[in-house]
Amino acid sequence: MSKSNKFLAVFSVDLEILTMISVFRHFQTTTNLILLSMAVSDLLVGLAVMPLMIVTLDSCRCVSSFLCFLFDLFCYILTSASVGNMVLISVDRYVAICYPLRYSSIKPSTVKICVSVCWVIAIIYNLILLKDNLLHINFSSSCNKKCPLYMNYILSIADIIITFYGPLTVIIVLYARVFVVAVTQARAMRSQVSTAGSKTVSAMKSELRAARTLGVIILFFLICFFPYYISSLIGQDLSDEASAGQTLLFFSNSAINPIIYAFFYPWFRKTVKLLLSCKFLVIMNSEKWAEK
């Protein structure tokens, strides 16, 4: 399979996630709405960032300052949105595992508001952050061998702390708490299987499985993002090849997420089969009929 076919396969999974959660109401759970936001971010990386990255990293081509600005803007917005989604996932699992009664009262509309706020903040914050780059757009000059980033060192360090290390601290603290409570609950389930109701045990197991899967997503997120933010923090100068490899690893996270969905979520695999058959239209019509 060629690289282009692999990218098409990966990003078709994102489209399938968007379709499933948007069309089927029973998939619109609090956790899945956050996954929907992540799928949008991953899809935009493939549709907008990757083509711009190919153009801007090609040293044999001249790149306009406007394309450079678009590349930086999309990168920063989608990165901030992805980090925000990871924080929302951590909060979601923290409340679900540690406060299950409170979690059951959270409405999908509340999660939609949180996701929307996450995207709005990402857009406004990065437009302000990159305002100097916007001012340096020169439409009369259309040839730049490299895309310059107009940001002083202090501001860039503050940005790294705000958009990565701060959220990373929140994620680690919340998931550490989730891990401790999950271990306690697993032991309790083993010792009280006979006394606890089957529905209660099943619900607890479901939440623990979700915590494990989302923990895997966060782990791969950190593996892909950490090298970039470490080198940015220490101000290390990299060769063009190392920088390109680091950037590729950074954005490969968007290709890894759909693979995790397909591997860990049985409902996802089953629904993909429905999407590839005529049963999809039948189920969609039945849901619309039920709503009436």
Coordinates of C-alpha atoms in Angstrom, one line a residue:
M1 CA 0.0 0.0 0.0
S2 CA 1.4 3.4 -1.0
K3 CA 1.8 6.3 1.5
S4 CA -1.0 8.2 -0.2
N5 CA -3.4 5.2 0.2
K6 CA -2.4 4.8 3.8
F7 CA -3.2 8.5 4.5
L8 CA -6.6 8.1 2.7
A9 CA -7.4 5.0 4.7
V10 CA -6.5 6.7 8.0
F11 CA -8.5 9.9 7.3
S12 CA -11.5 8.0 5.9
V13 CA -11.7 6.5 9.5
D14 CA -12.0 10.1 10.8
L15 CA -14.8 10.7 8.3
E16 CA -16.5 7.5 9.5
I17 CA -16.3 8.7 13.1
L18 CA -17.8 12.1 12.2
T19 CA -20.6 10.3 10.3
M20 CA -21.4 7.8 13.1
I21 CA -21.5 10.2 16.0
S22 CA -23.3 12.9 14.0
V23 CA -26.0 10.5 12.6
F24 CA -26.6 8.0 15.3
R25 CA -27.9 9.7 18.4
H26 CA -27.1 6.7 20.7
F27 CA -23.4 7.3 20.0
Q28 CA -23.6 10.9 21.2
T29 CA -22.3 10.2 24.7
T30 CA -20.2 12.7 26.6
T31 CA -17.0 10.8 25.8
N32 CA -17.8 10.3 22.1
L33 CA -18.5 14.0 21.7
I34 CA -15.0 14.7 22.8
L35 CA -13.7 12.0 20.4
L36 CA -15.8 13.7 17.7
S37 CA -13.9 16.9 18.4
M38 CA -10.6 15.0 18.2
A39 CA -11.6 13.5 14.8
V40 CA -12.4 17.0 13.4
S41 CA -8.9 18.1 14.5
D42 CA -7.2 15.0 13.0
L43 CA -9.1 15.4 9.8
L44 CA -8.2 19.1 9.5
V45 CA -4.5 18.1 10.0
G46 CA -4.8 15.8 7.0
L47 CA -6.7 18.2 4.8
A48 CA -5.1 21.5 5.7
V49 CA -1.8 21.2 7.6
M50 CA -0.2 18.2 5.8
P51 CA -0.5 19.8 2.3
L52 CA 0.9 23.1 3.6
M53 CA 3.7 21.3 5.4
I54 CA 4.7 19.5 2.2
V55 CA 4.9 22.8 0.4
T56 CA 6.7 24.8 3.2
L57 CA 9.3 22.0 3.9
D58 CA 10.3 21.7 0.3
S59 CA 13.5 23.7 0.1
C60 CA 13.4 23.8 -3.7
R61 CA 10.1 25.8 -3.8
C62 CA 9.4 29.4 -3.1
V63 CA 6.7 29.9 -0.5
S64 CA 4.6 33.1 -0.1
S65 CA 4.5 34.7 3.3
F66 CA 0.7 34.2 3.3
L67 CA 1.1 30.5 2.9
C68 CA 3.7 30.5 5.7
F69 CA 1.2 32.4 8.0
L70 CA -1.6 29.9 7.1
F71 CA 0.6 27.0 7.9
D72 CA 1.7 28.4 11.3
L73 CA -1.9 29.4 12.1
F74 CA -3.4 26.0 11.3
C75 CA -0.6 24.3 13.2
Y76 CA -1.0 26.3 16.3
I77 CA -4.8 26.3 16.4
L78 CA -5.1 22.5 15.8
T79 CA -2.4 21.8 18.3
S80 CA -4.1 23.9 21.0
A81 CA -7.4 22.3 20.2
S82 CA -5.9 18.8 20.4
V83 CA -4.3 19.5 23.8
G84 CA -7.6 21.0 25.0
N85 CA -9.4 17.8 23.9
M86 CA -6.9 15.7 25.8
V87 CA -7.6 17.8 29.0
L88 CA -11.3 17.3 28.4
I89 CA -10.8 13.5 28.1
S90 CA -8.9 13.5 31.3
V91 CA -11.6 15.4 33.1
D92 CA -14.3 13.2 31.6
R93 CA -12.6 10.0 32.8
Y94 CA -11.8 11.6 36.2
V95 CA -15.5 12.5 36.8
A96 CA -16.7 9.1 35.4
I97 CA -14.4 7.0 37.6
C98 CA -14.2 9.1 40.8
Y99 CA -17.7 10.6 40.8
P100 CA -20.0 8.2 38.8
L101 CA -23.2 9.5 40.3
R102 CA -22.4 13.1 39.3
Y103 CA -21.1 11.9 35.9
S104 CA -24.5 10.3 35.0
S105 CA -26.2 13.7 35.4
I106 CA -23.9 15.5 32.9
K107 CA -25.8 16.3 29.7
P108 CA -24.3 16.0 26.2
S109 CA -25.2 19.7 25.7
T110 CA -22.8 20.6 28.5
V111 CA -20.0 18.7 26.8
K112 CA -20.8 20.4 23.5
I113 CA -20.4 23.8 25.2
C114 CA -17.1 22.7 26.7
V115 CA -15.8 21.5 23.3
S116 CA -17.0 24.7 21.6
V117 CA -15.3 26.9 24.2
C118 CA -12.1 24.8 23.7
W119 CA -12.1 25.6 19.9
V120 CA -13.0 29.2 20.3
I121 CA -10.2 29.8 22.9
A122 CA -7.7 28.0 20.6
I123 CA -8.6 30.2 17.6
I124 CA -8.6 33.5 19.5
Y125 CA -5.5 32.7 21.5
N126 CA -3.4 31.8 18.5
L127 CA -4.6 34.7 16.4
I128 CA -3.3 37.0 19.2
L129 CA -0.1 35.0 19.5
L130 CA 0.7 35.2 15.8
K131 CA -0.4 38.8 15.3
D132 CA 3.2 39.8 14.4
N133 CA 3.3 37.1 11.7
L134 CA 0.1 38.5 10.3
L135 CA 1.6 42.0 10.1
H136 CA 4.7 40.6 8.2
I137 CA 2.6 39.2 5.4
N138 CA 4.0 40.7 2.1
F139 CA 1.7 40.0 -0.8
S140 CA 4.1 41.6 -3.3
S141 CA 6.9 39.1 -2.3
S142 CA 6.1 35.5 -3.2
C143 CA 9.4 33.8 -2.6
N144 CA 10.6 32.5 0.8
K145 CA 12.9 29.5 1.1
K146 CA 11.9 29.0 4.8
C147 CA 8.9 30.2 6.8
P148 CA 10.0 32.6 9.5
L149 CA 8.2 32.7 12.9
Y150 CA 8.1 36.2 14.4
M151 CA 7.9 35.5 18.1
N152 CA 10.4 36.5 20.9
Y153 CA 11.9 33.8 23.1
I154 CA 10.1 34.8 26.3
L155 CA 6.7 34.7 24.5
S156 CA 7.5 31.4 23.0
I157 CA 8.4 29.9 26.4
A158 CA 5.2 31.3 27.9
D159 CA 3.2 29.8 25.0
I160 CA 4.9 26.3 25.5
I161 CA 4.0 26.4 29.2
I162 CA 0.4 27.6 28.6
T163 CA -0.4 25.2 25.7
F164 CA 1.5 22.1 26.7
Y165 CA 3.3 21.8 30.1
G166 CA 0.4 23.3 32.0
P167 CA -2.2 21.0 30.4
L168 CA 0.2 18.1 30.7
T169 CA 0.4 18.6 34.5
V170 CA -3.4 18.6 34.7
I171 CA -3.6 15.4 32.6
I172 CA -1.0 13.6 34.7
V173 CA -2.6 14.6 38.0
L174 CA -6.1 13.6 36.9
Y175 CA -5.1 10.3 35.3
A176 CA -3.0 9.4 38.4
R177 CA -6.1 9.8 40.5
V178 CA -8.1 7.8 37.9
F179 CA -5.5 5.0 38.1
V180 CA -5.6 4.8 41.9
V181 CA -9.4 4.8 42.0
A182 CA -9.6 2.3 39.1
V183 CA -7.3 -0.2 40.9
T184 CA -9.5 0.2 44.0
Q185 CA -12.7 -0.4 42.1
A186 CA -11.2 -3.4 40.3
R187 CA -10.3 -5.0 43.6
A188 CA -13.8 -4.2 45.0
M189 CA -15.5 -5.8 41.9
R190 CA -13.5 -9.0 42.4
S191 CA -14.4 -9.3 46.1
Q192 CA -18.1 -8.2 45.7
V193 CA -19.2 -9.8 42.5
S194 CA -21.9 -11.8 44.2
T195 CA -23.3 -8.9 46.2
A196 CA -23.1 -6.2 43.6
G197 CA -25.7 -6.0 40.9
S198 CA -24.8 -7.2 37.4
K199 CA -25.7 -3.9 35.8
T200 CA -23.5 -2.0 38.3
V201 CA -20.5 -4.3 37.7
S202 CA -21.0 -4.1 34.0
A203 CA -21.2 -0.2 34.1
M204 CA -18.0 -0.1 36.2
K205 CA -16.2 -2.4 33.8
S206 CA -17.3 -0.3 30.9
E207 CA -16.0 2.9 32.4
L208 CA -12.7 1.2 33.3
R209 CA -12.2 0.0 29.7
A210 CA -12.9 3.5 28.4
A211 CA -10.3 4.9 30.9
R212 CA -7.8 2.4 29.6
T213 CA -8.5 3.1 25.9
L214 CA -8.4 6.9 26.4
G215 CA -5.2 6.5 28.4
V216 CA -3.6 4.8 25.4
I217 CA -4.7 7.8 23.2
I218 CA -3.1 10.2 25.7
L219 CA 0.1 8.1 25.9
F220 CA 0.6 8.2 22.1
F221 CA -0.2 11.9 22.1
L222 CA 2.6 12.5 24.6
I223 CA 5.0 10.3 22.6
C224 CA 4.4 12.3 19.4
F225 CA 4.3 15.8 21.0
F226 CA 7.0 15.5 23.7
P227 CA 10.2 15.6 21.5
Y228 CA 9.0 18.8 19.8
Y229 CA 8.2 20.6 23.0
I230 CA 11.4 19.4 24.7
S231 CA 13.6 20.8 21.9
S232 CA 11.5 24.0 21.8
L233 CA 11.9 24.5 25.6
I234 CA 15.6 24.1 25.6
G235 CA 16.0 26.1 22.4
Q236 CA 18.0 23.4 20.7
D237 CA 19.0 24.0 17.0
L238 CA 18.2 21.0 14.9
S239 CA 19.3 20.1 11.4
D240 CA 16.7 20.4 8.6
E241 CA 16.4 16.6 8.5
A242 CA 15.9 16.3 12.2
S243 CA 13.4 19.1 12.3
A244 CA 11.4 17.6 9.4
G245 CA 11.4 14.2 11.2
Q246 CA 10.3 15.8 14.5
T247 CA 7.5 17.7 12.6
L248 CA 6.4 14.5 10.9
L249 CA 6.3 12.6 14.3
F250 CA 4.3 15.6 15.8
F251 CA 1.5 15.3 13.2
S252 CA 1.6 11.5 12.9
N253 CA -0.5 11.6 16.1
S254 CA -3.5 12.5 13.9
A255 CA -2.9 9.3 11.9
I256 CA -2.5 7.1 15.1
N257 CA -5.7 8.1 16.7
P258 CA -8.1 6.5 14.1
I259 CA -6.1 3.3 14.4
I260 CA -6.6 3.3 18.2
Y261 CA -10.4 3.8 17.7
A262 CA -10.6 0.9 15.2
F263 CA -8.5 -1.4 17.5
F264 CA -10.1 -0.7 20.9
Y265 CA -13.7 0.1 20.1
P266 CA -15.8 -2.9 19.0
W267 CA -18.9 -0.7 18.4
F268 CA -16.7 1.3 15.9
R269 CA -15.8 -1.8 13.9
K270 CA -19.4 -3.0 13.8
T271 CA -20.7 0.4 12.7
V272 CA -18.1 0.7 10.0
K273 CA -19.5 -2.6 8.6
L274 CA -23.0 -0.9 8.6
L275 CA -21.6 2.1 6.9
L276 CA -20.3 0.0 4.1
S277 CA -23.6 -1.8 3.6
C278 CA -27.2 -0.8 2.9
K279 CA -28.1 -1.4 6.5
F280 CA -26.7 2.0 7.4
L281 CA -29.5 3.8 5.5
V282 CA -32.1 1.4 7.0
I283 CA -30.9 2.2 10.6
M284 CA -30.6 5.9 9.9
N285 CA -34.2 6.0 8.6
S286 CA -35.5 4.0 11.6
E287 CA -33.9 6.4 14.0
K288 CA -35.5 9.3 12.2
W289 CA -38.8 7.5 12.3
A290 CA -38.4 6.9 16.1
E291 CA -37.7 10.6 16.7
K292 CA -41.1 11.4 15.0

